Coordinates of C-alpha atoms and ligand atoms in Angstrom, one line a residue:
X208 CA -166.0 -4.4 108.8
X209 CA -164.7 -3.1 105.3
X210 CA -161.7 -4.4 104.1
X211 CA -159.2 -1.5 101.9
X212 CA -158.7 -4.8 99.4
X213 CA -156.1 -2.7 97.1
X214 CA -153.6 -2.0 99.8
X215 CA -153.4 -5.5 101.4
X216 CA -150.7 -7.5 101.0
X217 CA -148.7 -11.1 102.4
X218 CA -147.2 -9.4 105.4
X219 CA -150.3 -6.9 106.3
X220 CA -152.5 -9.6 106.1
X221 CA -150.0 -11.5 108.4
X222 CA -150.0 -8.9 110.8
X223 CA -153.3 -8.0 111.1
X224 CA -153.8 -12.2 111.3
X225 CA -151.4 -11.5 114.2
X226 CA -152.8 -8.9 116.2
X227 CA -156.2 -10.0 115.7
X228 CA -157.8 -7.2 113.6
X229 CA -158.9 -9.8 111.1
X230 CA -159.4 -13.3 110.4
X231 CA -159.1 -15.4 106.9
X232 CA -162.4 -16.1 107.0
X233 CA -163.1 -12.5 107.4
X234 CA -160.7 -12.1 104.4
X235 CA -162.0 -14.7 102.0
X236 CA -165.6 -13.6 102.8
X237 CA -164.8 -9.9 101.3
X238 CA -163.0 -11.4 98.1
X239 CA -165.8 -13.5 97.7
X240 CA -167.8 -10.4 97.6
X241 CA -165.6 -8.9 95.3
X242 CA -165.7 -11.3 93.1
X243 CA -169.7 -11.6 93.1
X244 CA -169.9 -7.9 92.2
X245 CA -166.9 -8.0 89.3
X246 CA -166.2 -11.3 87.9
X247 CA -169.7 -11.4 86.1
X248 CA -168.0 -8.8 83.9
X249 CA -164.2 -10.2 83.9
X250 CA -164.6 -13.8 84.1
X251 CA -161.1 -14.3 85.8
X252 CA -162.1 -17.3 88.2
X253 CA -162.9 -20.8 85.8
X254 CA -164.8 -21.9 89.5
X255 CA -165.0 -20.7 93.2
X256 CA -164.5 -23.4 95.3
X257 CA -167.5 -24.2 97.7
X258 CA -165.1 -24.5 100.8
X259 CA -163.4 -21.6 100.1
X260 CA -164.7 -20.6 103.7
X261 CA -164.5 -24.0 105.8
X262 CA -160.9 -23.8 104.3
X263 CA -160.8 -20.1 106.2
X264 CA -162.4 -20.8 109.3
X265 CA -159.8 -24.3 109.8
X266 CA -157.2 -21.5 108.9
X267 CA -158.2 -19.4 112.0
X268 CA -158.9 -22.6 114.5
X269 CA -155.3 -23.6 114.1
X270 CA -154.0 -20.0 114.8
X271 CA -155.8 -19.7 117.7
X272 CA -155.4 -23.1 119.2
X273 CA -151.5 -24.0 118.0
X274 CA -149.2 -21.2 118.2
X275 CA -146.0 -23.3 117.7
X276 CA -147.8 -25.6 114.4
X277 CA -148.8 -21.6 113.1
X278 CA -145.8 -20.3 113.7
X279 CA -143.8 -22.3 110.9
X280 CA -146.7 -21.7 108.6
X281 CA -146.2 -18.1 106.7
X282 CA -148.6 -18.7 104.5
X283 CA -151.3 -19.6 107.6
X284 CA -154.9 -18.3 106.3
X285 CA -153.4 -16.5 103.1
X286 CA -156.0 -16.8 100.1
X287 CA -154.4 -18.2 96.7
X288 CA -155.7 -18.5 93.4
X289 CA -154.5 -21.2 90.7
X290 CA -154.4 -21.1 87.1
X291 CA -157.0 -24.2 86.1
X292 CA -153.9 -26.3 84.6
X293 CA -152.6 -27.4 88.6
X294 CA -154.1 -29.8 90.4
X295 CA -155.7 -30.0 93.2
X296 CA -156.5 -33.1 95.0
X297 CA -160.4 -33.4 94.9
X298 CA -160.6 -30.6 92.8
X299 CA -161.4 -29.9 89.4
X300 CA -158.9 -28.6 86.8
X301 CA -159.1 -28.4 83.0
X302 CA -156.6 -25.9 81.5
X303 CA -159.6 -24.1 80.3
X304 CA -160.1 -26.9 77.5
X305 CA -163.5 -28.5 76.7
X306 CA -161.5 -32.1 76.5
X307 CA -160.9 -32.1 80.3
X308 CA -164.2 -30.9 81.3
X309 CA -165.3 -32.1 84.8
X310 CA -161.5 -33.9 85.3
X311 CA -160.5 -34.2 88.6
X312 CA -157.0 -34.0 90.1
X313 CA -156.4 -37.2 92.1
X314 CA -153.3 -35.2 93.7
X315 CA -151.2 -32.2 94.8
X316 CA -149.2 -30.5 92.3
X317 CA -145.9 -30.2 94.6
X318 CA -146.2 -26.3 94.4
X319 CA -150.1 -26.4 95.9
X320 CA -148.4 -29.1 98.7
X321 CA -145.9 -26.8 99.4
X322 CA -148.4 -23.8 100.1
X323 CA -150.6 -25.9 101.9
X324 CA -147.8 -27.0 104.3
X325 CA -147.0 -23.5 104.3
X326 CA -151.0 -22.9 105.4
X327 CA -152.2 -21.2 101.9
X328 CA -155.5 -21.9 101.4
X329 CA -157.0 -22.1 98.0
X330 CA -160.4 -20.3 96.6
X331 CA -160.9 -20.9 92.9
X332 CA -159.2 -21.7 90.0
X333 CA -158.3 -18.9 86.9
X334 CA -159.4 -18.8 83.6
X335 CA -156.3 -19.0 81.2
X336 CA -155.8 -20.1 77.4
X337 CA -156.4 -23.3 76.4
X338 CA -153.3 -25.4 77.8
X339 CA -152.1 -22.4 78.2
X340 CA -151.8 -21.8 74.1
X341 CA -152.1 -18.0 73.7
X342 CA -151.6 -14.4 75.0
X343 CA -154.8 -13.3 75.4
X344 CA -157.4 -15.4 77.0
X345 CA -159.2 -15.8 74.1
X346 CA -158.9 -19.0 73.6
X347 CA -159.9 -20.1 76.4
X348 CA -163.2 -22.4 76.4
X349 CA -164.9 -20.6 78.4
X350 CA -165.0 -16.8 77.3
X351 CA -162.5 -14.3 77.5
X352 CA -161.2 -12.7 80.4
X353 CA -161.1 -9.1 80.7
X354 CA -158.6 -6.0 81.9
X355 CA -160.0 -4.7 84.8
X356 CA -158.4 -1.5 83.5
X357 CA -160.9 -1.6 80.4
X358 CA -163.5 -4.0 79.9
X359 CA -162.9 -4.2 75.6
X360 CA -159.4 -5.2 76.1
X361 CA -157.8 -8.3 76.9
X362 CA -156.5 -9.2 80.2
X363 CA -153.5 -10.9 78.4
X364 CA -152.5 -14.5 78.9
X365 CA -152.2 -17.2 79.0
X366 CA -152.5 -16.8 82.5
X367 CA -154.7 -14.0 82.2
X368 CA -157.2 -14.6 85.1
X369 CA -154.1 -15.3 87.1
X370 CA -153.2 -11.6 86.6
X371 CA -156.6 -10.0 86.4
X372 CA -158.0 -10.9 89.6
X373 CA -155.2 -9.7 91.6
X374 CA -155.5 -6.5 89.6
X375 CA -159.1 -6.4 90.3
X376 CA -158.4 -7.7 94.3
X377 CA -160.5 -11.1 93.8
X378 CA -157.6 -12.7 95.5
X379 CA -154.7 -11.6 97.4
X380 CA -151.9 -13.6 95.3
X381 CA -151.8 -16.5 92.4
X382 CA -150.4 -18.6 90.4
X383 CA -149.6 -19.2 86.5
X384 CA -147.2 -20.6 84.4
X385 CA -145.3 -19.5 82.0
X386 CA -143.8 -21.1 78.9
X387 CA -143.2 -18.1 76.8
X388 CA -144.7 -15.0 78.7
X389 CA -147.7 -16.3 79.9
X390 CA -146.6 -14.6 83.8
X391 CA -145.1 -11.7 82.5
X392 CA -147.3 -10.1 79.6
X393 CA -151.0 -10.6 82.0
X394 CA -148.9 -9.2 84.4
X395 CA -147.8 -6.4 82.7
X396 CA -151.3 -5.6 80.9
X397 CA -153.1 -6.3 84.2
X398 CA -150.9 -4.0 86.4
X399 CA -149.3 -6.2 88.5
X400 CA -145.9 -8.3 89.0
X401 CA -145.3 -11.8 87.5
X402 CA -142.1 -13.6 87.9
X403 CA -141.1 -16.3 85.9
X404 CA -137.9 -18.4 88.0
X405 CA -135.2 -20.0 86.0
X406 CA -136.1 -23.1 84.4
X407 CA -136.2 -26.2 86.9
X408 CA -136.2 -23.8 90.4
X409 CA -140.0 -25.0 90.6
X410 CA -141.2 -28.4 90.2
X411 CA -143.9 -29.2 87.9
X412 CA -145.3 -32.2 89.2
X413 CA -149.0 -32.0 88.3
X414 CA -148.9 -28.9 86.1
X415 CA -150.1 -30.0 82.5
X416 CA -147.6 -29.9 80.1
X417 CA -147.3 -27.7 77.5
X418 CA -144.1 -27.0 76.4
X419 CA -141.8 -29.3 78.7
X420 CA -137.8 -27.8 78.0
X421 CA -140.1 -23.9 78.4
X422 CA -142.3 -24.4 81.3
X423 CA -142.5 -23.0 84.7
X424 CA -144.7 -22.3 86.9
X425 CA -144.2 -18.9 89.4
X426 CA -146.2 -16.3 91.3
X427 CA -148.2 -13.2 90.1
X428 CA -149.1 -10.7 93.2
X429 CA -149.2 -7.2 93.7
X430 CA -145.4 -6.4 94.9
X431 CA -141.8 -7.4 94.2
X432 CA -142.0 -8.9 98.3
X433 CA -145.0 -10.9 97.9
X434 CA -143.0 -12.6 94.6
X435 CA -139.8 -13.2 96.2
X436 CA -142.1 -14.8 99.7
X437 CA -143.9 -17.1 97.2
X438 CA -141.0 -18.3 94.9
X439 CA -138.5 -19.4 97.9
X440 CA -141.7 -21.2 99.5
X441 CA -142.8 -22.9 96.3
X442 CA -139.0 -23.4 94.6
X443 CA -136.7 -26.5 95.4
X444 CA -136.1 -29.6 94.4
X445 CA -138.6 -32.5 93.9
X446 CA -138.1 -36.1 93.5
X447 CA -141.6 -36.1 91.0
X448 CA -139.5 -33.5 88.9
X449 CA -136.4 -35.2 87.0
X450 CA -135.7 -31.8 85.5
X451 CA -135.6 -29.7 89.2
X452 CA -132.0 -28.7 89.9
X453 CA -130.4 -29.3 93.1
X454 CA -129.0 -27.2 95.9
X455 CA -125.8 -27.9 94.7
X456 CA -127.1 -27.1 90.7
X457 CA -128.2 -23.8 91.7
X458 CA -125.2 -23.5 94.3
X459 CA -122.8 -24.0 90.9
X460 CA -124.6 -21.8 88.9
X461 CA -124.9 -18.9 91.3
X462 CA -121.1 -19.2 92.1
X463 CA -120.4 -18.6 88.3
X464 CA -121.5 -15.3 88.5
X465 CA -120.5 -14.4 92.0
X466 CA -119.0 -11.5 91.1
X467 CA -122.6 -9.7 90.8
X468 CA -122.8 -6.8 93.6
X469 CA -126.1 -6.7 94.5
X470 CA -125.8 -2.9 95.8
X471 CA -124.7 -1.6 92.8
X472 CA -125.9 -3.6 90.1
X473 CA -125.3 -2.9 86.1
X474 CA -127.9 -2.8 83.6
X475 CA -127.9 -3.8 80.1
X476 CA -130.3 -2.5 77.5
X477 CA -130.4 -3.3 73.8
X478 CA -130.5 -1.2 71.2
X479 CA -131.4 -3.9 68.4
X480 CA -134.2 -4.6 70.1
X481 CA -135.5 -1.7 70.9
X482 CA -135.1 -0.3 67.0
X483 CA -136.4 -3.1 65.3
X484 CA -139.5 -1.6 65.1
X485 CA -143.1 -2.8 65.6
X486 CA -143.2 -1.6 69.6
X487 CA -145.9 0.9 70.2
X488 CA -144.3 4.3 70.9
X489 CA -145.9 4.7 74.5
X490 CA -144.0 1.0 75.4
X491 CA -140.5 3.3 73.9
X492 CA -141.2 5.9 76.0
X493 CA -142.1 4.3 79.2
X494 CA -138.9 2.3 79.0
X495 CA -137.0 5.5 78.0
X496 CA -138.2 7.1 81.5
X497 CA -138.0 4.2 83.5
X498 CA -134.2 4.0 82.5
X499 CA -134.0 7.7 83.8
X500 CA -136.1 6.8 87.2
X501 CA -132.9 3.8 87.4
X502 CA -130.5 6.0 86.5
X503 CA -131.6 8.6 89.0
X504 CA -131.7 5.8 91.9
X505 CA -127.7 5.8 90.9
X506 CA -128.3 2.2 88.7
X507 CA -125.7 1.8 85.7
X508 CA -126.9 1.5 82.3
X509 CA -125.8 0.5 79.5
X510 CA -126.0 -0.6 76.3
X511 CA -125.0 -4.3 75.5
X512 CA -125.4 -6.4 72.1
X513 CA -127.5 -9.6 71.6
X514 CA -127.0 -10.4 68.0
X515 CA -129.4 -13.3 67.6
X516 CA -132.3 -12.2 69.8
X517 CA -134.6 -10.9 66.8
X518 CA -134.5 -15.0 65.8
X519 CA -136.0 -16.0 69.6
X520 CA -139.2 -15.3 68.5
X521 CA -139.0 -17.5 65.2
X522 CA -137.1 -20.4 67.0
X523 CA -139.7 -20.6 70.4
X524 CA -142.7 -20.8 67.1
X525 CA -140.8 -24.0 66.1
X526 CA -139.6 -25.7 69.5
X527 CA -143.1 -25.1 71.1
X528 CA -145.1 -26.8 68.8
X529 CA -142.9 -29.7 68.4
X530 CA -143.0 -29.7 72.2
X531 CA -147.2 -29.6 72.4
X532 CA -147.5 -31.9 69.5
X533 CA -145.8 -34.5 71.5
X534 CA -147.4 -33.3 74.9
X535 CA -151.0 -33.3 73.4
X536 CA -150.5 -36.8 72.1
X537 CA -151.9 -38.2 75.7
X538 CA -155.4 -36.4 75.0
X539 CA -156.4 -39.4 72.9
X540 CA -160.4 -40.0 74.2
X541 CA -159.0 -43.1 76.5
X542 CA -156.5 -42.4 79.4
X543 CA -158.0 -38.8 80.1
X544 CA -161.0 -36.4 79.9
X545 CA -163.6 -36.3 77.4
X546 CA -164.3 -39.0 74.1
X547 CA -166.6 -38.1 71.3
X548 CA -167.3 -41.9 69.7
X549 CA -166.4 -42.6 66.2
X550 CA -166.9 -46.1 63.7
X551 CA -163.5 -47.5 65.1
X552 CA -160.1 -46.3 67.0
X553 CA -159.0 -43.8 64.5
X554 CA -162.6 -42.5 64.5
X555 CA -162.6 -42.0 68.3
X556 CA -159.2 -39.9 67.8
X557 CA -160.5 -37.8 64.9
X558 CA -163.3 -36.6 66.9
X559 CA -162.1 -36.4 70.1
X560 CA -159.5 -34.5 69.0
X561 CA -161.5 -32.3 66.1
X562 CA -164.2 -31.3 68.3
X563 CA -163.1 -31.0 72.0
X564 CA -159.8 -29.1 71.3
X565 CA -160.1 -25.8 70.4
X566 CA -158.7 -24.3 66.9
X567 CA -155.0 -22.8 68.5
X568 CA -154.3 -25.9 70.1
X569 CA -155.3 -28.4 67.2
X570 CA -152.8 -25.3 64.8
X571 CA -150.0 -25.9 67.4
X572 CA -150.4 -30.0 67.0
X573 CA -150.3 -29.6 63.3
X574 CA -147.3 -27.4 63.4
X575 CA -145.2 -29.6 65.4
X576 CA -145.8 -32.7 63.7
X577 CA -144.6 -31.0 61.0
X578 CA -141.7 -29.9 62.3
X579 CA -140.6 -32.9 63.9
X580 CA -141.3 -34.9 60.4
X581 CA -139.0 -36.6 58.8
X582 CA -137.4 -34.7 55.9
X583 CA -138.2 -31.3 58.3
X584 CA -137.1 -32.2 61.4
X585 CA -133.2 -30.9 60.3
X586 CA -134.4 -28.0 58.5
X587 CA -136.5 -26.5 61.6
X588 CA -136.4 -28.7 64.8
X589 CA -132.5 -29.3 64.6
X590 CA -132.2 -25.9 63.2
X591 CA -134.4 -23.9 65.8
X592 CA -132.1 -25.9 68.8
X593 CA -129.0 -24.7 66.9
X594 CA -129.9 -20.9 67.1
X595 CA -131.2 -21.6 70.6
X596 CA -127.5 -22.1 72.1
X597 CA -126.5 -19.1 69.9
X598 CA -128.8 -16.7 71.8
X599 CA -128.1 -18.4 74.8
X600 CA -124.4 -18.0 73.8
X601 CA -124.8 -13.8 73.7
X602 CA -126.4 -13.4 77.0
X603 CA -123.3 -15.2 78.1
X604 CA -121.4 -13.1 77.0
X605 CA -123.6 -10.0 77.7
X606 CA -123.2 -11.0 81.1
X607 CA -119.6 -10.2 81.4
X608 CA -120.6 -6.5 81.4
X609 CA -123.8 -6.5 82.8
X610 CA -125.8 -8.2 85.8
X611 CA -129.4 -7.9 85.0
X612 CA -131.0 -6.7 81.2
X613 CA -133.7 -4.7 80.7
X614 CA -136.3 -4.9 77.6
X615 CA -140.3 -3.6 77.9
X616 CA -142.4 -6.5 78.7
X617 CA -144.5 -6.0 75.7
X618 CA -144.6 -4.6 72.6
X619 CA -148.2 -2.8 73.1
X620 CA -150.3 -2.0 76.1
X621 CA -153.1 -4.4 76.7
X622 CA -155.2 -5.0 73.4
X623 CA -158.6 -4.9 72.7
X624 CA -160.6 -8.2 72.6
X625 CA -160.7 -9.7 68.6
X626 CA -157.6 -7.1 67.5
X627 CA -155.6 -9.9 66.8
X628 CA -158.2 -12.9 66.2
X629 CA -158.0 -13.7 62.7
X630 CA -154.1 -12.9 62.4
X631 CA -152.0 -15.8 64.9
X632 CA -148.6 -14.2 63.4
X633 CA -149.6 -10.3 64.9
X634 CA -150.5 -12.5 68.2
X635 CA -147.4 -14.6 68.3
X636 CA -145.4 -11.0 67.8
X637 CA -146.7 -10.2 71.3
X638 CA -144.6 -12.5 72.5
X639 CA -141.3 -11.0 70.8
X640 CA -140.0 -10.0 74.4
X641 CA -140.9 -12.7 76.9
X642 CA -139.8 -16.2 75.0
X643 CA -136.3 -15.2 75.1
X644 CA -136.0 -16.1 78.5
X645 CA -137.9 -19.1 78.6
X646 CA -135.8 -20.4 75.4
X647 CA -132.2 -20.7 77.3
X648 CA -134.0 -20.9 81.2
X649 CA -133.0 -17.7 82.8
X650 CA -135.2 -16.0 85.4
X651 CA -137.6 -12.7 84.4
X652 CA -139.9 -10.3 86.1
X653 CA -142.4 -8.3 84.7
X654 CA -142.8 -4.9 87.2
X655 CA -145.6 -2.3 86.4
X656 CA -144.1 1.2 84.8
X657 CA -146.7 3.3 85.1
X658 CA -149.4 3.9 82.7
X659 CA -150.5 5.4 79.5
X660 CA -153.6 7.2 78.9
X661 CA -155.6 6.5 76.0
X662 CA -158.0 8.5 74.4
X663 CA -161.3 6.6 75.5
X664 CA -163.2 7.5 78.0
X665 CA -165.1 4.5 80.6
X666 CA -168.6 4.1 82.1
X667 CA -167.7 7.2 84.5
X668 CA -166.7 9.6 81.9
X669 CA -162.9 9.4 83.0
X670 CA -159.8 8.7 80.3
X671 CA -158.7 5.2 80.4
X672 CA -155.6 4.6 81.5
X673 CA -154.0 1.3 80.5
X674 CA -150.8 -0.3 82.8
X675 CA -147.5 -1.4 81.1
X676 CA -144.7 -3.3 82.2
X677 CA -140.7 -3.6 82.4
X678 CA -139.1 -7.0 82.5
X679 CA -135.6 -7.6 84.0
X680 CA -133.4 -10.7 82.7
X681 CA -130.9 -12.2 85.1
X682 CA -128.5 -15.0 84.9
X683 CA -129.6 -18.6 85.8
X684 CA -130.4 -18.9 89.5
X685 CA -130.1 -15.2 90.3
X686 CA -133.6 -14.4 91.4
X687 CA -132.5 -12.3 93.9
X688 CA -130.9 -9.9 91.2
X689 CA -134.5 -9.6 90.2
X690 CA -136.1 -8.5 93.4
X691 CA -133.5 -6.5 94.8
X692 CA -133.9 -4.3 91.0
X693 CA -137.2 -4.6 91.3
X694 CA -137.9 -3.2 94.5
X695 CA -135.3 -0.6 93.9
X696 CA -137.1 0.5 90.7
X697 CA -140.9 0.7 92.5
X698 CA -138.7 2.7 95.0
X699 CA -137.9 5.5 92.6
X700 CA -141.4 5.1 90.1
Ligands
LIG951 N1 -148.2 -16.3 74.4 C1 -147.3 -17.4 74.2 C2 -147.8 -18.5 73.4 O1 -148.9 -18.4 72.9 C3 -146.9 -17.9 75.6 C4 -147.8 -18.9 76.2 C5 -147.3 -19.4 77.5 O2 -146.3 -18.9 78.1 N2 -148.0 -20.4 78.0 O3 -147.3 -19.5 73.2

């Protein structure tokens, strides 16, 4: 039986389950496939779990023999993919990093024990950053990972095999996190949606921590449904996650802006953003005609003012580090992962550290010890938190006028592999759109715009055409502003 892989999603798959015109083992045996003919040159899965299938077939046996036990499963049989810094009981994880090579997770992250009580099954685990420190893959320990679009550009990251191998259909849907973009920007160079939920929806009880007051974890997939099916399966409160919010948090803070009409939402763009200059002139004119393909559907747009945005990116290059410095501090060659011996204790540290972390992540720890140090920790740690309730302050206040704002996920299409290498300040400046959002918690969604064609030609002769991506900002708690302008936008694209 062939499988049409590209067209597949959640609920076609759950039909088809349904009325018997294909099985998950069925399923995972043609992404399997596809992933033995691509990933040799996209390198989006870190490992292929050997019981992918067993996994499948269990799947199957308990929809045919339990109707009532499958019936309050949605995700019963559906094939997931997960970046490599969640655990998995029994399985290996190592956020890409030669310091936890061959670590094992001894338990569930509460998102994987949510989709497995929801009956997802899991078939590898995704190549990403290093501790998900970067936006392109390349730092990962274990080779780049590639756009599926064009094999000399990146796939983006951090989680970039998250993104790539739903672009490339490996998988049917995954998962990344994202502590300053590293959903959206894959997402948006891949092809594909990535939503990043506000900031303590989704517990992060066994993800690794990189930056804990910017963290999340939420889905990437192929549609604006599939996002919205994932995050209200995975989202919630959890008892292994002091900083999840409650019903009654997110009750609050969704009453506070309970005057949003979801039928005829408002959306904000900003000009001082978008004339700052520095965004590549197909990403201007993409979000140009996607404001017209809005406006068309009858959506209001306008223009609103956020006076301290152009400092987010500055302030997340200070918070972050301090944030990893202190997070990388339990990588020390004794509680976890991998020791290199030295003469005596500080030995064991120095090389440890020096030779199994990679050169991004050992910049990062150097940055945010300085930061935090005394004498600096005013000028730029105290400083950076300062500006950080400003900006939060003007999308407050932007707020008033508008429900949902709208900036281009990224400043470029997808680059191509080494472009930005030797330079970590023209990498970082990826990031200028996405870190905002993760600074003061609200929820964004990156949602393919179309494409722009390049003059390069591939393998078959034919123009490459590289993907880009729109985000949408809402308020804290207001996912559901996201999908409903999300779907209404792939309605009119
Ligand atoms: N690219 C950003 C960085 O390098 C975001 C990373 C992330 O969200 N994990 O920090």
């Amino acid at each position: 039986m062939t499988i049409d892989l590209k067209t597949l999603t959640i609920s076609s798959v759950r039909e088809m389950f349904k009325n018997g015109t294909l099985t998950s083992e069925e399923l995972v045996q043609a992404y399997l496939d596809q992933i033995n003919m691509k990933d040799k040159d996209i390198n989006a899965f870190r490992e292929v779990f050997a019981d992918a299938i067993e996994q499948a077939k269990k799947a199957d046996g308990i929809r045919k023999n339990n109707s009532t036990e499958a019936g309050n499963m949605p995700f019963l049989g559906i094939p997931f993919a997960v970046k490599d810094n969640m655990l998995i009981e029994g399985k290996q994880a190592g956020a890409s990093s030669k310091i936890l090579e061959n670590y094992v997770g001894a338990y569930d992250a509460t998102v994987i024990s949510k989709l497995k009580n929801a009956g997802a099954i899991f078939i590898g685990r995704l190549n990403m950053d290093e501790f998900a420190m970067g936006g392109s893959t390349e730092n990962s320990a274990y080779g780049v990972t590639k756009n599926p679009n064009d094999l000399s550009r990146v796939a983006g990251g951090s989680s970039g095999g998250s993104a790539a191998s739903v672009a490339m259909d490996a998988v049917l849907v995954t998962l990344g996190s994202d502590t300053g973009g590293s959903i959206r920007q894959p997402a948006s160079y891949c092809g594909v949606v990535g939503l990043k939920p506000t900031y303590g929806r989704v517990s992060r009880h066994g993800l690794m921590a990189m930056g804990s007051s910017l963290d999340v974890i939420g889905p990437i997939s192929k549609t604006v449904e599939e996002a919205e099916e994932i995050f209200n399966v995975i989202s919630g409160q959890d008892r292994y996650d002091a900083t999840t919010l409650s019903d009654a948090d997110v009750q609050r803070m969704i009453e506070k802006t309970s005057n949003i009409n979801l039928k005829k939402l408002r959306v904000g763009i900003v000009p001082e953003l978008m004339n700052m200059g520095g965004i590549n002139p197909a990403v201007l004119k993409n979000l140009n005609d996607s404001i017209e393909k809005l406006k068309s559907a009858g959506v209001e747009v306008k223009e609103v003012s956020l006076p301290h945005i152009k400092y987010s990116l500055a302030v997340y290059y200070v918070l972050m580090p301090a944030e990893v410095s202190s997070n990388m501090a339990r990588f020390d060659s004794i509680k976890y992962g991998g020791k290199v011996e030295g003469k005596d204790l500080l030995g064991d540290y120095l090389n440890t550290r020096g030779e199994l972390l990679g050169k991004e992540v050992r910049r990062r720890i150097i940055l945010g010890t300085y930061v935090l140090s005394s004498g600096y920790h005013d000028a730029y740690y105290n400083k950076a938190n300062i500006v950080r309730d400003l900006i939060s302050a003007d999308f407050k206040k932007a707020y008033e006028e508008v429900d949902v704002i709208l900036t281009p996920t990224a400043p470029s299409p997808a680059f191509k592999m080494g472009q930005n290498s030797s330079d970590p300040v023209a990498m970082y400046l990826e990031d200028i759109f996405t870190v905002t959002a993760n600074l003061i918690g609200i929820p964004a969604i990156s949602i393919p715009s179309g494409f722009v064609e390049i003059d390069e030609v591939n393998d078959n002769g034919e123009k490459i055409k590289l993907p880009l991506g729109i985000q949408f900002m809402a308020p804290l708690c207001r996912e559901d502003v996201l999908f409903e302008i999300g779907k209404k936008f792939k309605a009119v694209l």
